[in-house]
Each structure stands twice: as C-alpha cells, then as structure tokens.
Amino acid sequence: MTADADATADVDVDFGADGLVPAVAQDADSGEVLMLAYASPAALDRTRETGRAHYYSRSRDELWEKGATSGHVQRVEEVRVDCDADALLYLVDQEGGACHTGHRSCFHRTVEGETVGERVFDPDDVYDDG
C-alpha cells in the first residue's frame, strides 16, 4: 500500500469493551469545546452518512441525533480520531446551544461554580418534561 492510499484508509476506531468511545464536539470556526458525549459504531456511521452529529445515550441506552428534540443540531464538518484511535473529535457548526441547560457549551462553569459561559436558550421552552 502506498503512503497516499494509506492516508485515505478508514481508521479502525477502538470502541472498547463497552462498545463506546468518547466524542468531543468542538466549534469548527472558533475552536470552543461544546460538549463531550459517547459514540457507538452506529452513531459514528450515522454521523458520517448524514453529516449531523449522532451519539449514544448511556442514560437512555439508545442512539440519538443531537438537536432532534431541541432543534440545536450539529452539522459535522469533519470527524477526527486521536492517536490511539480511542476518542473522536467532531468539528461542528453548532446551531443554537449545545448544552441541555441552555448554554452554548456544556463547559459553562468553573470548578469553583462560577458561570463563565453564555446561556443562549431557555430549556423550559425547548424540552417537555411530560
């Protein structure tokens, strides 16, 4: 195999014993880290097929498309894999907020509890608890 052919071969992602890999969503333009979730092989496949971020919800035990409920979708410009092939980076165009709390990023507070991120929507207006 030539170096050029090797450069275009799909990477064999290591999904580990639980079948999941961490997936970080990062704003493709600003570099802001938006969220961390987990991806299964099916989630990665759907992301690549549709160009929209898909993850695996450990709490709901199901595949989910980011923004399917809120409308705050992530259009994926590129998927990268780390050097050990056991973590993914989704470079995204985020519509609205990435965090279910209404913030642009899930990383909207310091460890001391100070809010440092912008709240961009009211979750009560978006998510139905009933």
Short mmCIF file of N, CA and C in Angstrom, two decimals:
data_model
loop_
_atom_site.label_atom_id
_atom_site.label_comp_id
_atom_site.label_asym_id
_atom_site.label_seq_id
_atom_site.Cartn_x
_atom_site.Cartn_y
_atom_site.Cartn_z
N MET A 1 0.85 -1.17 0.00
CA MET A 1 0.00 0.00 0.00
C MET A 1 0.89 1.24 0.00
N THR A 2 0.59 2.19 -0.84
CA THR A 2 1.39 3.41 -0.91
C THR A 2 1.02 4.35 0.24
N ALA A 3 1.87 5.32 0.48
CA ALA A 3 1.59 6.30 1.54
C ALA A 3 0.31 7.06 1.25
N ASP A 4 0.06 7.40 -0.02
CA ASP A 4 -1.16 8.12 -0.38
C ASP A 4 -2.40 7.28 -0.12
N ALA A 5 -2.37 6.01 -0.47
CA ALA A 5 -3.51 5.14 -0.24
C ALA A 5 -3.74 4.95 1.25
N ASP A 6 -2.65 4.81 2.01
CA ASP A 6 -2.77 4.64 3.45
C ASP A 6 -3.39 5.88 4.09
N ALA A 7 -3.13 7.05 3.55
CA ALA A 7 -3.65 8.29 4.11
C ALA A 7 -5.16 8.40 3.96
N THR A 8 -5.76 7.66 3.05
CA THR A 8 -7.20 7.73 2.85
C THR A 8 -7.94 6.52 3.40
N ALA A 9 -7.24 5.59 4.02
CA ALA A 9 -7.89 4.41 4.58
C ALA A 9 -8.62 4.79 5.86
N ASP A 10 -9.81 4.18 6.07
CA ASP A 10 -10.54 4.41 7.31
C ASP A 10 -9.73 3.90 8.49
N VAL A 11 -9.78 4.63 9.59
CA VAL A 11 -9.10 4.22 10.82
C VAL A 11 -9.99 3.23 11.55
N ASP A 12 -9.39 2.19 12.10
CA ASP A 12 -10.12 1.20 12.88
C ASP A 12 -10.27 1.75 14.30
N VAL A 13 -11.41 2.37 14.58
CA VAL A 13 -11.66 3.00 15.88
C VAL A 13 -11.84 1.93 16.94
N ASP A 14 -11.17 2.12 18.08
CA ASP A 14 -11.26 1.19 19.21
C ASP A 14 -12.41 1.62 20.11
N PHE A 15 -13.53 0.93 19.99
CA PHE A 15 -14.72 1.26 20.77
C PHE A 15 -14.71 0.64 22.16
N GLY A 16 -13.66 -0.09 22.51
CA GLY A 16 -13.50 -0.60 23.86
C GLY A 16 -14.50 -1.69 24.23
N ALA A 17 -14.40 -2.14 25.46
CA ALA A 17 -15.22 -3.25 25.94
C ALA A 17 -16.71 -2.92 25.98
N ASP A 18 -17.04 -1.63 26.23
CA ASP A 18 -18.45 -1.26 26.31
C ASP A 18 -19.03 -0.83 24.97
N GLY A 19 -18.21 -0.85 23.92
CA GLY A 19 -18.70 -0.51 22.58
C GLY A 19 -18.88 0.98 22.36
N LEU A 20 -18.27 1.81 23.22
CA LEU A 20 -18.42 3.26 23.10
C LEU A 20 -17.05 3.94 23.12
N VAL A 21 -17.01 5.11 22.53
CA VAL A 21 -15.79 5.92 22.51
C VAL A 21 -16.19 7.36 22.84
N PRO A 22 -15.37 8.07 23.64
CA PRO A 22 -15.68 9.48 23.89
C PRO A 22 -15.65 10.28 22.59
N ALA A 23 -16.58 11.21 22.46
CA ALA A 23 -16.65 12.07 21.28
C ALA A 23 -16.80 13.51 21.76
N VAL A 24 -15.82 14.32 21.47
CA VAL A 24 -15.83 15.73 21.83
C VAL A 24 -16.36 16.52 20.63
N ALA A 25 -17.31 17.41 20.89
CA ALA A 25 -17.80 18.31 19.85
C ALA A 25 -17.13 19.66 20.05
N GLN A 26 -16.50 20.17 18.98
CA GLN A 26 -15.78 21.44 19.02
C GLN A 26 -16.27 22.31 17.88
N ASP A 27 -16.49 23.59 18.17
CA ASP A 27 -16.90 24.52 17.13
C ASP A 27 -15.80 24.60 16.07
N ALA A 28 -16.15 24.32 14.84
CA ALA A 28 -15.17 24.26 13.76
C ALA A 28 -14.53 25.61 13.47
N ASP A 29 -15.24 26.70 13.75
CA ASP A 29 -14.70 28.04 13.48
C ASP A 29 -13.93 28.62 14.66
N SER A 30 -14.53 28.60 15.84
CA SER A 30 -13.93 29.27 16.99
C SER A 30 -12.99 28.37 17.79
N GLY A 31 -13.16 27.06 17.67
CA GLY A 31 -12.37 26.13 18.47
C GLY A 31 -12.95 25.88 19.85
N GLU A 32 -14.06 26.52 20.20
CA GLU A 32 -14.69 26.33 21.50
C GLU A 32 -15.12 24.87 21.67
N VAL A 33 -14.79 24.28 22.81
CA VAL A 33 -15.25 22.93 23.12
C VAL A 33 -16.69 23.04 23.59
N LEU A 34 -17.58 22.32 22.92
CA LEU A 34 -19.00 22.45 23.19
C LEU A 34 -19.55 21.37 24.11
N MET A 35 -19.12 20.14 23.92
CA MET A 35 -19.66 19.06 24.73
C MET A 35 -18.83 17.80 24.59
N LEU A 36 -19.06 16.88 25.51
CA LEU A 36 -18.49 15.54 25.47
C LEU A 36 -19.65 14.57 25.55
N ALA A 37 -19.66 13.61 24.66
CA ALA A 37 -20.67 12.56 24.69
C ALA A 37 -19.96 11.26 24.29
N TYR A 38 -20.71 10.24 24.01
CA TYR A 38 -20.13 8.96 23.62
C TYR A 38 -20.73 8.53 22.29
N ALA A 39 -19.92 7.86 21.50
CA ALA A 39 -20.37 7.37 20.20
C ALA A 39 -20.19 5.86 20.13
N SER A 40 -21.17 5.21 19.57
CA SER A 40 -21.11 3.79 19.26
C SER A 40 -20.74 3.67 17.78
N PRO A 41 -20.43 2.47 17.31
CA PRO A 41 -20.19 2.33 15.87
C PRO A 41 -21.36 2.84 15.02
N ALA A 42 -22.59 2.56 15.46
CA ALA A 42 -23.77 3.02 14.71
C ALA A 42 -23.87 4.54 14.72
N ALA A 43 -23.53 5.17 15.85
CA ALA A 43 -23.57 6.63 15.93
C ALA A 43 -22.55 7.26 14.98
N LEU A 44 -21.36 6.70 14.94
CA LEU A 44 -20.34 7.20 14.03
C LEU A 44 -20.77 7.00 12.58
N ASP A 45 -21.34 5.85 12.27
CA ASP A 45 -21.82 5.59 10.91
C ASP A 45 -22.90 6.59 10.51
N ARG A 46 -23.87 6.84 11.40
CA ARG A 46 -24.96 7.78 11.09
C ARG A 46 -24.42 9.21 10.93
N THR A 47 -23.43 9.57 11.76
CA THR A 47 -22.81 10.89 11.64
C THR A 47 -22.17 11.05 10.27
N ARG A 48 -21.44 10.05 9.86
CA ARG A 48 -20.77 10.10 8.56
C ARG A 48 -21.76 10.07 7.40
N GLU A 49 -22.85 9.34 7.55
CA GLU A 49 -23.86 9.24 6.48
C GLU A 49 -24.65 10.53 6.32
N THR A 50 -25.01 11.16 7.45
CA THR A 50 -25.94 12.30 7.40
C THR A 50 -25.26 13.66 7.48
N GLY A 51 -24.03 13.71 8.01
CA GLY A 51 -23.38 14.99 8.23
C GLY A 51 -23.89 15.72 9.46
N ARG A 52 -24.71 15.07 10.26
CA ARG A 52 -25.21 15.62 11.53
C ARG A 52 -24.72 14.73 12.67
N ALA A 53 -24.38 15.34 13.79
CA ALA A 53 -23.81 14.61 14.92
C ALA A 53 -24.81 13.64 15.54
N HIS A 54 -24.37 12.39 15.68
CA HIS A 54 -25.11 11.35 16.37
C HIS A 54 -24.24 10.82 17.49
N TYR A 55 -24.89 10.47 18.59
CA TYR A 55 -24.20 9.96 19.76
C TYR A 55 -24.97 8.76 20.31
N TYR A 56 -24.39 8.16 21.34
CA TYR A 56 -25.09 7.08 22.04
C TYR A 56 -25.37 7.55 23.46
N SER A 57 -26.63 7.57 23.84
CA SER A 57 -27.01 7.99 25.18
C SER A 57 -26.88 6.82 26.14
N ARG A 58 -25.96 6.95 27.08
CA ARG A 58 -25.80 5.89 28.08
C ARG A 58 -26.97 5.87 29.04
N SER A 59 -27.55 7.02 29.35
CA SER A 59 -28.67 7.06 30.30
C SER A 59 -29.96 6.50 29.69
N ARG A 60 -30.16 6.74 28.40
CA ARG A 60 -31.37 6.24 27.73
C ARG A 60 -31.11 4.93 26.98
N ASP A 61 -29.84 4.55 26.88
CA ASP A 61 -29.44 3.32 26.19
C ASP A 61 -29.97 3.29 24.76
N GLU A 62 -29.68 4.40 24.02
CA GLU A 62 -30.14 4.49 22.64
C GLU A 62 -29.31 5.47 21.83
N LEU A 63 -29.33 5.28 20.55
CA LEU A 63 -28.72 6.19 19.59
C LEU A 63 -29.54 7.48 19.54
N TRP A 64 -28.88 8.64 19.48
CA TRP A 64 -29.62 9.90 19.36
C TRP A 64 -28.90 10.88 18.47
N GLU A 65 -29.71 11.65 17.77
CA GLU A 65 -29.19 12.72 16.93
C GLU A 65 -29.22 14.01 17.72
N LYS A 66 -28.08 14.68 17.83
CA LYS A 66 -28.02 15.95 18.54
C LYS A 66 -28.95 16.94 17.87
N GLY A 67 -29.85 17.52 18.66
CA GLY A 67 -30.78 18.51 18.15
C GLY A 67 -32.10 17.96 17.67
N ALA A 68 -32.31 16.65 17.75
CA ALA A 68 -33.58 16.07 17.29
C ALA A 68 -34.76 16.60 18.08
N THR A 69 -34.57 16.87 19.36
CA THR A 69 -35.63 17.42 20.20
C THR A 69 -35.58 18.94 20.23
N SER A 70 -34.39 19.50 20.44
CA SER A 70 -34.23 20.94 20.64
C SER A 70 -34.18 21.75 19.36
N GLY A 71 -33.79 21.10 18.26
CA GLY A 71 -33.55 21.82 17.01
C GLY A 71 -32.15 22.40 16.94
N HIS A 72 -31.35 22.21 18.00
CA HIS A 72 -30.00 22.75 18.06
C HIS A 72 -29.00 21.72 17.52
N VAL A 73 -29.06 21.53 16.23
CA VAL A 73 -28.29 20.48 15.57
C VAL A 73 -26.81 20.85 15.45
N GLN A 74 -26.02 19.82 15.27
CA GLN A 74 -24.60 19.99 15.00
C GLN A 74 -24.33 19.45 13.60
N ARG A 75 -23.96 20.34 12.69
CA ARG A 75 -23.56 19.91 11.36
C ARG A 75 -22.06 19.62 11.41
N VAL A 76 -21.71 18.40 11.08
CA VAL A 76 -20.33 17.96 11.25
C VAL A 76 -19.54 18.26 9.98
N GLU A 77 -18.51 19.07 10.16
CA GLU A 77 -17.63 19.40 9.05
C GLU A 77 -16.54 18.35 8.87
N GLU A 78 -16.09 17.76 9.99
CA GLU A 78 -15.03 16.77 9.92
C GLU A 78 -15.06 15.93 11.20
N VAL A 79 -14.72 14.67 11.07
CA VAL A 79 -14.54 13.80 12.23
C VAL A 79 -13.07 13.41 12.27
N ARG A 80 -12.46 13.65 13.43
CA ARG A 80 -11.07 13.26 13.64
C ARG A 80 -11.00 12.19 14.71
N VAL A 81 -9.94 11.42 14.66
CA VAL A 81 -9.70 10.38 15.64
C VAL A 81 -8.34 10.63 16.28
N ASP A 82 -8.22 10.36 17.58
CA ASP A 82 -6.95 10.62 18.25
C ASP A 82 -5.92 9.56 17.89
N CYS A 83 -4.69 9.77 18.38
CA CYS A 83 -3.56 8.92 18.01
C CYS A 83 -3.73 7.46 18.41
N ASP A 84 -4.48 7.20 19.49
CA ASP A 84 -4.73 5.83 19.93
C ASP A 84 -5.99 5.24 19.34
N ALA A 85 -6.70 6.02 18.55
CA ALA A 85 -7.96 5.62 17.91
C ALA A 85 -9.02 5.23 18.93
N ASP A 86 -8.98 5.88 20.12
CA ASP A 86 -9.99 5.57 21.13
C ASP A 86 -10.74 6.81 21.61
N ALA A 87 -10.72 7.86 20.82
CA ALA A 87 -11.50 9.07 21.08
C ALA A 87 -11.74 9.79 19.76
N LEU A 88 -12.90 10.43 19.65
CA LEU A 88 -13.27 11.15 18.43
C LEU A 88 -13.40 12.64 18.72
N LEU A 89 -13.16 13.44 17.69
CA LEU A 89 -13.38 14.87 17.72
C LEU A 89 -14.30 15.22 16.56
N TYR A 90 -15.49 15.73 16.88
CA TYR A 90 -16.40 16.20 15.86
C TYR A 90 -16.19 17.70 15.73
N LEU A 91 -15.76 18.16 14.57
CA LEU A 91 -15.67 19.59 14.29
C LEU A 91 -17.01 20.00 13.69
N VAL A 92 -17.74 20.86 14.41
CA VAL A 92 -19.14 21.10 14.07
C VAL A 92 -19.47 22.57 13.87
N ASP A 93 -20.56 22.77 13.15
CA ASP A 93 -21.24 24.05 13.07
C ASP A 93 -22.45 23.88 13.97
N GLN A 94 -22.40 24.50 15.15
CA GLN A 94 -23.46 24.36 16.16
C GLN A 94 -24.56 25.36 15.93
N GLU A 95 -25.79 24.87 15.81
CA GLU A 95 -26.95 25.75 15.72
C GLU A 95 -27.55 25.86 17.11
N GLY A 96 -27.65 27.07 17.64
CA GLY A 96 -28.17 27.25 19.00
C GLY A 96 -27.17 26.77 20.03
N GLY A 97 -27.69 26.28 21.14
CA GLY A 97 -26.83 25.82 22.23
C GLY A 97 -26.55 24.34 22.17
N ALA A 98 -25.39 23.96 22.66
CA ALA A 98 -25.02 22.54 22.69
C ALA A 98 -25.48 21.87 23.98
N CYS A 99 -25.66 22.65 25.05
CA CYS A 99 -25.96 22.09 26.37
C CYS A 99 -27.47 22.09 26.65
N HIS A 100 -27.94 21.00 27.25
CA HIS A 100 -29.37 20.89 27.58
C HIS A 100 -29.80 21.91 28.65
N THR A 101 -28.82 22.56 29.31
CA THR A 101 -29.14 23.59 30.31
C THR A 101 -29.41 24.94 29.67
N GLY A 102 -29.23 25.03 28.36
CA GLY A 102 -29.46 26.27 27.64
C GLY A 102 -28.20 27.05 27.30
N HIS A 103 -27.06 26.55 27.73
CA HIS A 103 -25.80 27.23 27.46
C HIS A 103 -25.22 26.83 26.10
N ARG A 104 -24.43 27.71 25.56
CA ARG A 104 -23.77 27.42 24.27
C ARG A 104 -22.89 26.18 24.38
N SER A 105 -22.16 26.06 25.51
CA SER A 105 -21.26 24.93 25.74
C SER A 105 -21.62 24.24 27.05
N CYS A 106 -21.43 22.95 27.10
CA CYS A 106 -21.61 22.22 28.36
C CYS A 106 -20.55 22.62 29.38
N PHE A 107 -19.46 23.19 28.92
CA PHE A 107 -18.38 23.62 29.80
C PHE A 107 -18.56 25.10 30.14
N HIS A 108 -19.70 25.43 30.76
CA HIS A 108 -20.08 26.81 31.02
C HIS A 108 -19.80 27.29 32.45
N ARG A 109 -19.11 26.47 33.26
CA ARG A 109 -18.81 26.90 34.62
C ARG A 109 -17.44 26.39 35.05
N THR A 110 -16.86 27.11 35.98
CA THR A 110 -15.56 26.71 36.52
C THR A 110 -15.79 25.68 37.61
N VAL A 111 -14.71 25.04 38.05
CA VAL A 111 -14.81 24.06 39.12
C VAL A 111 -15.21 24.73 40.44
N GLU A 112 -15.00 26.04 40.53
CA GLU A 112 -15.44 26.80 41.71
C GLU A 112 -16.92 27.15 41.64
N GLY A 113 -17.58 26.85 40.53
CA GLY A 113 -19.01 27.11 40.38
C GLY A 113 -19.36 28.40 39.70
N GLU A 114 -18.37 29.15 39.24
CA GLU A 114 -18.63 30.40 38.54
C GLU A 114 -19.11 30.14 37.12
N THR A 115 -20.21 30.75 36.74
CA THR A 115 -20.71 30.64 35.37
C THR A 115 -19.88 31.54 34.47
N VAL A 116 -19.30 30.94 33.45
CA VAL A 116 -18.44 31.68 32.54
C VAL A 116 -18.94 31.60 31.09
N GLY A 117 -19.94 30.78 30.86
CA GLY A 117 -20.45 30.60 29.50
C GLY A 117 -21.79 31.27 29.30
N GLU A 118 -22.10 31.48 28.06
CA GLU A 118 -23.31 32.18 27.65
C GLU A 118 -24.52 31.24 27.60
N ARG A 119 -25.63 31.67 28.19
CA ARG A 119 -26.89 30.94 28.08
C ARG A 119 -27.60 31.48 26.84
N VAL A 120 -27.93 30.57 25.91
CA VAL A 120 -28.47 31.01 24.62
C VAL A 120 -29.94 30.62 24.41
N PHE A 121 -30.48 29.78 25.30
CA PHE A 121 -31.90 29.46 25.22
C PHE A 121 -32.41 29.01 26.58
N ASP A 122 -33.73 29.06 26.74
CA ASP A 122 -34.38 28.61 27.97
C ASP A 122 -34.82 27.16 27.77
N PRO A 123 -34.22 26.23 28.53
CA PRO A 123 -34.56 24.82 28.33
C PRO A 123 -36.03 24.51 28.60
N ASP A 124 -36.71 25.30 29.48
CA ASP A 124 -38.13 25.08 29.73
C ASP A 124 -38.98 25.32 28.49
N ASP A 125 -38.48 26.17 27.59
CA ASP A 125 -39.19 26.45 26.34
C ASP A 125 -38.94 25.38 25.28
N VAL A 126 -37.92 24.56 25.49
CA VAL A 126 -37.48 23.61 24.46
C VAL A 126 -37.84 22.17 24.79
N TYR A 127 -37.66 21.79 26.05
CA TYR A 127 -37.84 20.39 26.43
C TYR A 127 -39.13 20.23 27.22
N ASP A 128 -39.90 19.23 26.84
CA ASP A 128 -41.15 18.91 27.51
C ASP A 128 -40.90 17.81 28.53
N ASP A 129 -41.13 18.07 29.79
CA ASP A 129 -40.92 17.07 30.83
C ASP A 129 -42.07 16.08 30.94
N GLY A 130 -43.14 16.34 30.27
CA GLY A 130 -44.30 15.49 30.46
C GLY A 130 -44.57 14.70 29.27
#
